[in-house]
Coordinates of C-alpha atoms in Angstrom, one line a residue:
Chain O
M6 CA -48.5 139.1 -36.3
K7 CA -47.1 138.4 -32.8
K8 CA -48.0 134.7 -33.3
N9 CA -45.9 134.7 -36.4
I10 CA -42.9 135.9 -34.5
Y11 CA -43.4 133.0 -32.2
Y12 CA -43.5 130.5 -35.2
F13 CA -40.5 132.2 -36.6
I14 CA -38.6 131.6 -33.4
L15 CA -39.9 128.1 -33.5
I16 CA -38.4 127.6 -36.9
L17 CA -35.1 129.0 -35.8
V18 CA -34.9 126.6 -32.9
T19 CA -35.8 123.8 -35.2
I20 CA -33.1 124.6 -37.6
T21 CA -30.7 125.0 -35.0
T22 CA -31.5 121.6 -33.4
V23 CA -31.4 119.8 -36.7
S24 CA -28.1 121.4 -37.8
S25 CA -26.4 120.5 -34.4
C26 CA -27.7 117.0 -34.7
K27 CA -26.0 116.8 -38.1
K28 CA -22.8 118.0 -36.7
D29 CA -22.7 115.3 -34.0
T30 CA -23.1 112.5 -36.5
E31 CA -20.3 114.0 -38.9
T32 CA -17.4 113.7 -36.5
P33 CA -14.6 113.4 -38.9
A34 CA -13.2 110.0 -39.6
S35 CA -10.5 111.8 -41.7
T36 CA -9.9 109.3 -44.5
E37 CA -8.7 112.1 -46.7
E38 CA -6.0 114.7 -46.5
T39 CA -5.0 117.8 -48.5
L40 CA -2.5 117.2 -51.2
S41 CA -0.5 120.2 -52.7
F42 CA 2.3 120.8 -55.2
H43 CA 5.3 122.7 -53.9
L44 CA 6.7 123.9 -57.2
H45 CA 9.8 125.6 -58.1
R46 CA 10.3 127.5 -61.5
N47 CA 14.0 127.5 -61.6
V48 CA 16.7 128.7 -63.8
G49 CA 19.5 126.1 -63.2
T50 CA 19.4 125.9 -59.5
A51 CA 18.1 129.4 -58.8
D52 CA 14.6 130.5 -58.5
G53 CA 13.3 132.1 -61.7
I54 CA 12.8 135.7 -60.6
Y55 CA 11.7 138.4 -63.1
D56 CA 14.4 140.7 -64.2
S57 CA 17.2 138.8 -62.6
L58 CA 20.1 138.1 -64.9
Y59 CA 21.0 134.4 -65.6
Q60 CA 23.4 132.5 -67.8
T61 CA 23.0 129.7 -70.2
A62 CA 25.3 126.8 -70.0
S63 CA 27.6 128.4 -72.6
G64 CA 27.7 131.6 -70.5
R65 CA 25.3 133.7 -72.5
K66 CA 23.4 136.3 -70.4
F67 CA 19.6 136.6 -70.4
N68 CA 16.7 137.6 -68.1
I69 CA 13.2 136.7 -67.9
T70 CA 10.0 138.9 -67.8
D71 CA 7.5 136.1 -68.1
Y72 CA 7.8 132.4 -67.0
R73 CA 4.5 130.6 -66.7
F74 CA 3.1 127.3 -67.7
Y75 CA -0.1 125.2 -67.3
I76 CA -0.4 121.8 -65.6
S77 CA -3.5 119.7 -65.9
N78 CA -4.8 116.3 -65.9
I79 CA -3.0 115.2 -62.7
V80 CA -3.3 111.6 -62.0
L81 CA -2.2 109.8 -58.8
I82 CA -1.2 106.1 -59.0
K83 CA -2.3 104.4 -55.7
G84 CA -0.6 101.7 -54.0
D85 CA -2.5 99.0 -55.7
G86 CA -1.8 100.5 -59.2
S87 CA -5.2 102.0 -59.7
L88 CA -5.4 105.5 -61.0
Y89 CA -6.9 108.4 -59.0
P90 CA -7.4 111.3 -61.4
L91 CA -7.7 114.9 -60.0
T92 CA -10.3 115.7 -62.6
G93 CA -10.7 119.3 -63.6
K94 CA -7.8 120.6 -61.6
V95 CA -5.7 123.1 -63.7
I96 CA -2.7 125.1 -62.4
L97 CA -1.0 128.0 -64.0
A98 CA 2.4 128.0 -62.5
G99 CA 3.8 131.6 -62.2
P100 CA 5.6 134.1 -60.0
S101 CA 2.9 134.6 -57.4
A102 CA 3.1 131.2 -55.7
M103 CA 5.0 128.1 -55.0
E104 CA 2.2 126.3 -53.1
Y105 CA -0.6 125.0 -55.5
E106 CA -3.2 123.1 -53.4
L107 CA -4.7 120.3 -55.5
Q108 CA -7.5 118.7 -53.4
K109 CA -8.3 116.3 -50.6
V110 CA -7.1 112.7 -51.5
P111 CA -7.6 109.5 -49.7
V112 CA -4.9 108.8 -47.1
G113 CA -2.6 105.9 -47.9
N114 CA 0.4 105.0 -50.0
Y115 CA 0.9 106.1 -53.7
K116 CA 3.4 104.8 -56.2
G117 CA 3.7 108.1 -57.9
F118 CA 1.8 110.6 -60.2
T119 CA 1.7 112.0 -63.7
F120 CA 0.5 115.2 -65.1
M121 CA 0.0 117.1 -68.4
M122 CA 2.0 120.0 -69.2
G123 CA -0.4 122.0 -71.2
L124 CA -4.1 121.3 -71.6
D125 CA -6.2 118.6 -73.1
S126 CA -7.9 119.5 -76.3
I127 CA -11.3 120.2 -74.8
T128 CA -10.0 122.4 -72.0
N129 CA -7.7 124.1 -74.5
H130 CA -10.5 125.1 -76.9
S131 CA -13.1 126.1 -74.3
D132 CA -14.4 129.7 -74.2
P133 CA -12.1 131.7 -71.8
T134 CA -14.7 134.2 -71.2
T135 CA -16.9 131.6 -69.3
F136 CA -14.4 131.0 -66.4
G137 CA -14.6 133.0 -63.2
A138 CA -12.0 135.7 -62.7
G139 CA -10.2 133.5 -60.1
S140 CA -9.7 130.6 -62.6
P141 CA -6.3 130.0 -64.0
L142 CA -8.3 129.7 -67.4
A143 CA -10.1 133.0 -67.1
V144 CA -9.7 135.5 -69.8
Q145 CA -8.6 138.0 -67.1
T146 CA -5.4 136.0 -66.8
P147 CA -2.8 138.3 -68.6
S148 CA -1.9 137.3 -72.2
I149 CA -2.1 133.6 -71.9
H150 CA -4.8 132.8 -74.5
W151 CA -4.7 133.1 -78.3
D152 CA -7.7 134.1 -80.0
W153 CA -6.5 133.5 -83.6
N154 CA -6.6 129.8 -83.0
S155 CA -8.7 130.0 -79.9
G156 CA -6.4 128.0 -77.6
Y157 CA -4.1 128.7 -74.5
I158 CA -0.4 129.2 -74.5
F159 CA 0.8 126.2 -72.5
F160 CA 4.2 127.6 -71.8
K161 CA 5.2 131.2 -72.0
V162 CA 8.7 132.5 -71.4
E163 CA 9.9 136.0 -72.5
G164 CA 12.8 138.3 -71.6
K165 CA 16.0 139.6 -73.2
V166 CA 19.1 137.8 -74.3
D167 CA 22.6 138.8 -75.3
T168 CA 22.8 137.9 -78.9
T169 CA 26.5 138.9 -79.5
A170 CA 28.5 136.2 -81.2
A171 CA 31.1 136.0 -78.5
A172 CA 28.4 136.2 -75.8
N173 CA 30.1 139.2 -74.2
G174 CA 27.4 141.9 -74.6
S175 CA 24.4 142.6 -72.6
A176 CA 21.0 141.0 -72.4
D177 CA 19.2 143.5 -74.6
F178 CA 17.5 141.5 -77.5
D179 CA 13.9 140.3 -77.0
Y180 CA 13.3 136.6 -77.0
L181 CA 10.0 134.8 -76.8
Y182 CA 8.9 131.2 -76.5
H183 CA 5.1 130.8 -76.6
I184 CA 4.3 127.2 -76.7
G185 CA 0.7 125.9 -77.3
M186 CA -1.5 123.9 -79.7
D187 CA -2.9 120.5 -78.9
D188 CA 0.0 118.6 -80.5
L189 CA 2.5 120.1 -78.0
K190 CA 0.9 119.0 -74.8
R191 CA 3.2 116.6 -72.9
T192 CA 2.6 114.1 -70.1
I193 CA 5.2 114.3 -67.4
D194 CA 6.0 111.1 -65.6
F195 CA 6.6 111.0 -61.9
S196 CA 5.2 107.5 -61.7
T197 CA 8.0 106.1 -59.6
N198 CA 8.1 109.0 -57.2
A199 CA 6.3 107.2 -54.3
F200 CA 4.7 109.0 -51.4
S201 CA 2.4 108.5 -48.5
V202 CA -0.5 110.7 -47.3
V203 CA -1.3 110.4 -43.7
S204 CA -4.2 111.7 -41.7
G205 CA -3.8 115.0 -40.0
S206 CA -0.9 116.3 -42.0
P207 CA -1.5 117.9 -45.5
H208 CA 1.0 116.5 -47.9
E209 CA 3.1 118.4 -50.3
L210 CA 4.8 117.0 -53.5
H211 CA 8.0 118.9 -54.1
I212 CA 8.7 119.3 -57.8
E213 CA 10.9 121.7 -59.8
F214 CA 11.2 122.7 -63.4
D215 CA 14.5 124.0 -64.8
L216 CA 14.3 126.3 -67.6
L217 CA 17.9 125.8 -68.6
E218 CA 17.2 122.2 -69.1
A219 CA 14.2 123.1 -71.3
L220 CA 16.4 125.2 -73.4
S221 CA 19.3 122.9 -73.2
N222 CA 19.7 122.3 -77.0
V223 CA 18.3 125.8 -78.0
D224 CA 20.8 128.4 -79.1
M225 CA 19.2 131.5 -77.6
R226 CA 21.3 133.7 -79.9
T227 CA 19.6 132.6 -83.1
E228 CA 16.6 130.5 -81.9
N229 CA 15.0 133.3 -79.9
M230 CA 11.3 133.4 -81.2
T231 CA 8.5 131.1 -81.6
H232 CA 4.7 131.6 -81.2
T233 CA 4.4 127.9 -82.1
M234 CA 2.8 128.1 -85.5
D235 CA 5.5 130.4 -86.9
N236 CA 8.3 128.2 -85.8
F237 CA 7.0 124.9 -85.1
P238 CA 10.4 123.0 -85.1
L239 CA 11.6 125.2 -82.2
A240 CA 8.4 124.9 -80.3
T241 CA 8.5 121.2 -80.6
K242 CA 12.2 121.1 -79.5
I243 CA 11.3 123.0 -76.3
A244 CA 8.2 120.8 -75.6
D245 CA 10.3 117.7 -76.0
N246 CA 12.7 119.0 -73.4
W247 CA 10.0 119.4 -70.8
Q248 CA 10.1 115.9 -69.3
A249 CA 13.8 116.2 -68.7
A250 CA 13.5 119.5 -67.2
W251 CA 11.3 118.3 -64.4
S252 CA 12.7 116.7 -61.2
A253 CA 11.6 116.0 -57.7
E254 CA 13.0 118.4 -55.2
Chain H
M4 CA -43.7 118.1 -34.0
K5 CA -46.2 117.5 -36.7
K6 CA -47.8 120.7 -35.7
T7 CA -44.6 122.7 -35.9
L8 CA -44.1 121.4 -39.4
L9 CA -47.5 122.5 -40.4
Y10 CA -46.9 126.0 -39.0
I11 CA -43.6 126.2 -40.9
F12 CA -45.5 125.3 -44.0
L13 CA -48.2 127.8 -43.4
I14 CA -45.8 130.6 -42.7
S15 CA -43.8 129.8 -45.9
L16 CA -47.0 129.9 -47.8
T17 CA -47.9 133.3 -46.5
V18 CA -44.5 134.8 -47.1
Y19 CA -44.5 133.5 -50.7
A20 CA -48.1 134.8 -51.3
C21 CA -47.0 138.2 -50.0
K22 CA -44.0 138.3 -52.2
K23 CA -45.9 137.4 -55.3
D24 CA -48.4 140.3 -54.6
D25 CA -45.6 142.8 -54.2
D26 CA -43.6 142.2 -57.3
V27 CA -45.7 140.9 -60.0
P28 CA -43.1 141.4 -62.8
A29 CA -44.1 144.0 -65.4
I30 CA -43.7 142.2 -68.9
D31 CA -40.8 144.0 -70.7
P32 CA -41.1 143.2 -74.3
D33 CA -37.5 144.2 -74.8
A34 CA -36.2 141.6 -72.4
Q35 CA -38.2 138.9 -74.1
V36 CA -36.4 136.3 -76.2
F37 CA -37.6 136.8 -79.9
T38 CA -37.4 134.6 -83.0
L39 CA -34.8 135.5 -85.5
Q40 CA -36.2 136.7 -88.9
V41 CA -34.5 134.1 -91.1
P42 CA -34.7 134.6 -94.9
R43 CA -37.2 132.2 -96.5
G44 CA -35.6 129.0 -97.6
F45 CA -33.1 129.2 -94.8
P46 CA -32.9 126.9 -91.8
Y47 CA -33.1 128.3 -88.3
P48 CA -29.6 128.7 -87.0
S49 CA -28.5 127.2 -83.8
V50 CA -28.1 129.9 -81.0
P51 CA -26.3 129.3 -77.8
A52 CA -28.7 128.9 -74.8
D53 CA -26.9 131.6 -72.8
N54 CA -27.3 134.2 -75.6
R55 CA -30.8 134.0 -77.1
P56 CA -31.7 137.3 -78.8
T57 CA -33.6 140.1 -77.0
N58 CA -34.0 143.6 -78.0
Y59 CA -31.9 144.8 -75.2
R60 CA -29.1 142.6 -76.2
V61 CA -29.2 143.3 -79.9
R62 CA -29.3 147.0 -79.2
L63 CA -26.4 146.9 -76.9
G64 CA -24.4 144.7 -79.3
K65 CA -25.1 147.1 -82.1
Q66 CA -23.9 150.1 -80.0
L67 CA -20.6 148.2 -79.1
F68 CA -20.1 147.2 -82.8
N69 CA -20.2 150.8 -83.8
D70 CA -18.2 152.0 -80.8
P71 CA -14.4 152.7 -81.2
I72 CA -14.1 152.3 -77.4
L73 CA -13.1 148.8 -78.4
S74 CA -9.7 149.9 -79.8
R75 CA -6.6 151.0 -78.0
D76 CA -6.7 154.6 -79.2
S77 CA -10.5 154.7 -79.5
T78 CA -10.2 155.2 -83.4
I79 CA -11.5 151.8 -84.8
S80 CA -14.8 150.0 -84.3
C81 CA -16.1 146.8 -85.6
A82 CA -18.1 148.8 -88.1
S83 CA -14.7 150.5 -89.5
C84 CA -14.1 147.3 -91.4
H85 CA -17.6 145.8 -91.6
K86 CA -19.7 148.8 -93.0
E87 CA -23.3 148.3 -93.1
N88 CA -23.6 150.3 -96.3
M89 CA -20.9 147.9 -97.9
K90 CA -22.7 144.7 -96.8
F91 CA -20.4 144.7 -93.8
T92 CA -17.2 144.7 -95.7
D93 CA -14.7 147.7 -96.3
G94 CA -13.8 147.7 -100.0
L95 CA -10.1 147.3 -99.2
P96 CA -7.6 144.5 -99.9
F97 CA -6.6 144.6 -96.2
S98 CA -8.5 146.5 -93.6
E99 CA -7.0 149.5 -91.7
G100 CA -6.4 148.9 -88.2
I101 CA -5.3 151.7 -85.6
A102 CA -2.3 153.9 -86.4
G103 CA -2.4 153.1 -90.2
R104 CA -1.7 149.3 -89.6
H105 CA -3.2 146.8 -91.8
A106 CA -4.9 143.5 -91.0
A107 CA -3.4 140.4 -92.7
R108 CA -6.5 139.5 -94.6
N109 CA -9.5 140.7 -96.4
S110 CA -12.4 141.7 -94.3
P111 CA -15.2 139.3 -94.9
S112 CA -18.9 140.1 -94.8
I113 CA -20.6 139.2 -91.5
L114 CA -24.0 138.8 -93.0
N115 CA -25.4 135.3 -92.3
I116 CA -22.8 134.8 -89.7
A117 CA -25.2 132.8 -87.6
Y118 CA -24.5 129.9 -90.0
Q119 CA -20.8 130.0 -89.7
P120 CA -19.5 126.8 -88.1
Y121 CA -16.1 128.5 -87.4
L122 CA -14.7 132.0 -87.8
F123 CA -11.9 133.6 -89.7
W124 CA -10.5 132.7 -93.1
D125 CA -8.6 129.8 -91.5
G126 CA -11.4 128.7 -89.2
G127 CA -9.2 129.1 -86.2
N128 CA -12.1 130.4 -84.0
P129 CA -15.0 128.3 -83.0
T130 CA -17.9 130.7 -82.1
V131 CA -19.2 134.1 -83.0
E132 CA -18.8 135.0 -79.3
Q133 CA -15.1 134.1 -79.0
Q134 CA -14.6 135.6 -82.5
V135 CA -15.2 139.0 -80.9
L136 CA -11.8 138.7 -79.1
G137 CA -9.9 138.3 -82.3
P138 CA -9.9 141.8 -83.8
I139 CA -9.7 143.4 -80.3
G140 CA -6.5 141.6 -79.5
N141 CA -4.9 141.7 -82.8
P142 CA -1.9 144.2 -83.0
N143 CA -2.7 145.1 -86.5
E144 CA -6.4 145.6 -85.9
M145 CA -7.7 147.1 -82.6
D146 CA -4.4 146.3 -80.7
F147 CA -6.2 146.2 -77.3
D148 CA -7.3 143.9 -74.6
A149 CA -10.9 142.8 -73.9
N150 CA -10.2 143.2 -70.2
L151 CA -9.3 146.9 -70.8
V152 CA -12.3 147.5 -72.9
V153 CA -14.4 146.2 -70.0
E154 CA -12.6 148.7 -67.6
R155 CA -13.7 151.5 -70.0
L156 CA -17.3 150.2 -70.2
K157 CA -17.6 149.9 -66.4
R158 CA -16.7 153.7 -66.1
N159 CA -19.5 154.5 -68.4
P160 CA -22.9 154.6 -66.5
D161 CA -24.9 154.3 -69.7
Y162 CA -23.1 151.0 -70.7
V163 CA -23.5 149.6 -67.2
F164 CA -27.2 150.2 -67.2
K165 CA -27.5 148.6 -70.7
F166 CA -25.5 145.7 -69.7
M167 CA -27.8 145.1 -66.6
Q168 CA -30.7 145.4 -68.8
A169 CA -29.4 143.0 -71.4
Y170 CA -27.8 140.3 -69.3
G171 CA -28.6 141.2 -65.7
K172 CA -24.9 141.5 -65.2
E173 CA -22.3 144.3 -65.4
P174 CA -19.8 144.6 -68.2
S175 CA -17.5 141.7 -68.4
V176 CA -15.6 140.0 -71.2
Y177 CA -18.2 137.3 -71.1
T178 CA -21.2 139.8 -71.6
L179 CA -19.1 142.0 -74.0
T180 CA -18.6 139.0 -76.3
R181 CA -22.2 137.9 -75.8
A182 CA -23.7 141.2 -76.7
I183 CA -21.7 141.7 -79.9
A184 CA -22.3 138.1 -81.0
N185 CA -26.1 138.6 -80.3
Y186 CA -26.3 141.6 -82.6
E187 CA -24.2 139.9 -85.3
R188 CA -26.5 136.9 -85.4
T189 CA -29.4 139.1 -86.4
L190 CA -27.7 140.1 -89.6
F191 CA -29.0 138.1 -92.5
T192 CA -29.0 138.4 -96.3
G193 CA -31.3 136.4 -98.6
T194 CA -33.5 138.6 -100.6
S195 CA -31.8 138.7 -104.0
K196 CA -33.3 138.1 -107.5
Y197 CA -32.0 134.5 -107.2
D198 CA -34.1 134.1 -104.0
R199 CA -37.1 135.5 -105.7
Y200 CA -36.6 133.0 -108.5
M201 CA -35.6 130.1 -106.3
Y202 CA -37.8 130.4 -103.2
D203 CA -40.7 132.6 -104.5
H204 CA -40.9 130.6 -107.7
D205 CA -40.9 133.8 -109.8
S206 CA -39.5 132.6 -113.2
T207 CA -39.3 136.1 -114.4
A208 CA -37.0 137.2 -111.7
L209 CA -33.9 136.2 -113.7
N210 CA -33.2 137.2 -117.3
A211 CA -31.8 134.8 -119.9
S212 CA -28.2 135.7 -119.2
E213 CA -28.5 135.2 -115.5
K214 CA -30.3 131.9 -116.1
N215 CA -27.6 130.7 -118.3
G216 CA -25.1 131.9 -115.8
M217 CA -27.0 130.0 -113.2
T218 CA -26.9 126.8 -115.3
L219 CA -23.2 127.0 -115.7
F220 CA -22.7 127.7 -112.0
F221 CA -24.5 124.6 -111.0
N222 CA -23.3 122.2 -113.7
E223 CA -20.1 120.4 -114.4
I224 CA -18.9 123.1 -117.0
G225 CA -18.7 125.9 -114.6
D226 CA -18.6 123.7 -111.5
C227 CA -18.9 126.5 -108.9
F228 CA -21.4 124.7 -106.9
H229 CA -19.0 122.1 -105.5
C230 CA -18.1 124.6 -102.9
H231 CA -20.5 127.4 -103.3
V232 CA -23.6 125.6 -102.5
D233 CA -26.9 125.8 -100.6
Y234 CA -28.7 128.8 -99.3
N235 CA -25.5 130.6 -98.2
F236 CA -23.4 129.7 -101.3
T237 CA -20.7 128.0 -99.3
D238 CA -20.0 124.6 -97.7
Y239 CA -17.6 126.2 -95.2
S240 CA -14.7 123.9 -96.4
F241 CA -11.2 124.8 -96.6
Q242 CA -9.8 124.9 -100.2
N243 CA -6.8 125.9 -102.1
N244 CA -8.0 127.6 -105.3
G245 CA -4.7 127.8 -107.1
L246 CA -3.9 131.4 -106.4
Y247 CA -0.2 131.0 -105.9
V248 CA 2.7 128.5 -106.2
N249 CA 4.0 129.8 -102.9
Y250 CA 1.5 131.2 -100.4
P251 CA 2.9 134.0 -98.2
D252 CA -0.1 133.3 -95.9
S253 CA -0.4 129.5 -95.1
G254 CA -4.1 129.8 -94.4
R255 CA -5.6 126.7 -92.7
A256 CA -2.1 125.3 -92.1
R257 CA -1.6 128.1 -89.5
I258 CA -4.1 126.3 -87.4
T259 CA -3.5 122.6 -88.2
L260 CA 0.3 122.8 -89.0
K261 CA -0.3 120.3 -91.8
A262 CA 1.4 120.7 -95.1
S263 CA -1.7 119.4 -96.8
D264 CA -3.5 122.6 -95.5
V265 CA -1.2 125.2 -96.9
G266 CA -2.9 127.8 -99.0
K267 CA -6.4 126.6 -97.9
F268 CA -8.9 129.2 -96.9
K269 CA -12.6 129.0 -96.0
V270 CA -15.0 129.0 -98.8
P271 CA -16.8 132.4 -98.6
T272 CA -20.5 133.1 -99.3
L273 CA -21.3 134.7 -102.7
R274 CA -24.2 136.7 -101.5
N275 CA -23.8 140.4 -102.4
V276 CA -20.4 139.4 -104.0
E277 CA -21.0 142.3 -106.5
L278 CA -20.7 144.7 -103.6
T279 CA -17.9 143.1 -101.6
A280 CA -14.8 143.6 -103.8
P281 CA -11.9 143.1 -103.7
Y282 CA -12.0 139.3 -103.8
M283 CA -10.0 136.3 -102.2
H284 CA -8.5 136.1 -98.8
D285 CA -5.9 138.8 -99.7
G286 CA -8.2 141.0 -101.7
S287 CA -5.9 140.4 -104.7
M288 CA -8.7 140.6 -107.3
A289 CA -10.5 143.7 -108.0
T290 CA -13.3 142.5 -110.3
L291 CA -15.6 139.5 -110.7
E292 CA -14.4 139.2 -114.3
Q293 CA -10.8 138.7 -112.9
V294 CA -12.2 136.0 -110.6
I295 CA -14.0 134.2 -113.3
D296 CA -10.9 134.3 -115.6
H297 CA -8.8 132.9 -112.7
Y298 CA -11.2 129.9 -112.3
A299 CA -11.5 129.4 -116.1
S300 CA -7.7 129.3 -116.3
G301 CA -7.3 126.6 -113.7
G302 CA -5.2 128.7 -111.6
Q303 CA -1.6 128.1 -110.6
A304 CA -0.1 124.6 -109.8
H305 CA -0.1 123.7 -106.2
P306 CA -0.1 120.2 -104.6
N307 CA -3.1 121.2 -102.3
K308 CA -5.1 122.8 -105.2
S309 CA -8.7 121.6 -105.3
N310 CA -9.5 119.1 -108.1
V311 CA -12.4 121.2 -109.0
V312 CA -10.1 124.2 -109.9
R313 CA -8.8 123.1 -113.5
P314 CA -9.0 124.8 -116.9
R315 CA -12.5 125.2 -118.2
P316 CA -13.7 125.9 -121.8
L317 CA -15.8 129.0 -121.0
T318 CA -16.7 131.3 -123.9
A319 CA -16.7 135.0 -123.5
Q320 CA -20.6 134.9 -123.3
D321 CA -20.4 132.1 -120.6
K322 CA -18.1 134.3 -118.5
T323 CA -20.4 137.4 -118.9
D324 CA -23.4 135.2 -118.0
L325 CA -21.7 133.9 -114.8
V326 CA -20.8 137.3 -113.7
N327 CA -24.5 138.4 -114.4
F328 CA -25.6 135.5 -112.2
L329 CA -23.3 136.4 -109.4
K330 CA -24.7 140.0 -109.6
A331 CA -28.2 138.4 -109.2
L332 CA -27.2 137.3 -105.6
T333 CA -27.3 141.0 -104.5
D334 CA -29.9 141.9 -102.1
L335 CA -32.7 143.7 -103.5

């Protein structure tokens, strides 16, 4: 038995030696650096904060109680024009964070990037119960999945709005924009927003989304409800505004 | 160096051998994957690799299926609308949810659910597992949230124990949906007089009227078999059968958003149809005679109506025989 202990120590020593050897050979040459989105969910020029009061361009008061959307299929365009997809990365932009770490990417110059607002059809129809609780696609994420057509809500904005004709009342009428379904995913183009990733300094891509722009041609007094399938024209109108609602900060 | 490696190898062997001696696993038959008892003449259904049937899983699923813990106010279980003694339907045009609310469509039987390529009348849900989330979250049915069901289950030591037995995991939305689906996949139907005639080759199983009904069912005069085909009497296609000129419920179009899918619903099985009134997606027909009259008339005009639904010269006797054949699809 005593001998066994010696052997055990011997093993430990061996393992330690081997792993320290490994360490030596892996001195970082750092050809990759962390890339993140610094992302603002704005209402006009202000941050979108739940229960704050905002105004549409025409002066109509409204608040927001939910303001979240999915970003996926992020593709970087390298300096030589080749594409560098960040496969599998999904972000649910919401009130808890502005920083969304993407992954380590090769250092160098990039011509720009694109991403999908919404989810590709395979991800959209995957089983939400199979994702870990920390995943933005997990069934634990509150109220962002439909089970009647088994898909995710790509863009979810809710709150209350003043629906008086003269827009001089208070924001007390429920409005609801739930945009989903494969047809309404949209590719957002930042392909001319060049950036460089340099070794030793994590890079942030500063982007912002303006809800007022996304609702620019929507009359919140009358057009105040869509679950997509029950008001597809309104859902399409909003999805078609997404590109214009994005800008680089 | 070589010696050291040898020692490591020997020690590992010893440790491994010791371990083996200590926990020789007792074979627990209830944890073993079993073969589903499929009615004769039926193919073996595809079962997800992560949810093969075991007794522990089926028993847990059955308990959950019958437990109102799934609904917000703990009044409604799956079995409230899928009653075993009514062939897993409820006899109502629209099922009752919590607080006297009503579901938007007629409760379909879940027998032979293992063969369904997609769930719900509009096919909007792809698997038996994911389907479990539908009624739980529907505001007119259980009006609850699967995550909150899981919180309740975790507070119940009996359930926690049974989930560990069944899946080696505590209650989660994943294991909840697996367990109920596991039970549902064991529910088959296929022991009718028709099966005795068809698969047991007992020519006396059907009487003359039923046989004539069967002939009409499967020929171009009655023409039922275009959609109600094979062992489960459905091809699972989506069809507009001319119920209405204007459909209050758009059916399949709710999922596809295509105008060409308005008023189309998934073709249901006809097994036990005698016992699963009322009929159609909205329970709008109370008797089989009404259903046969509807198809004989050709139904209402609709641009999406199936070509097979057109006026048919059926005599009163033909209609009676067709109804008798449909009743021969009831489990013995």
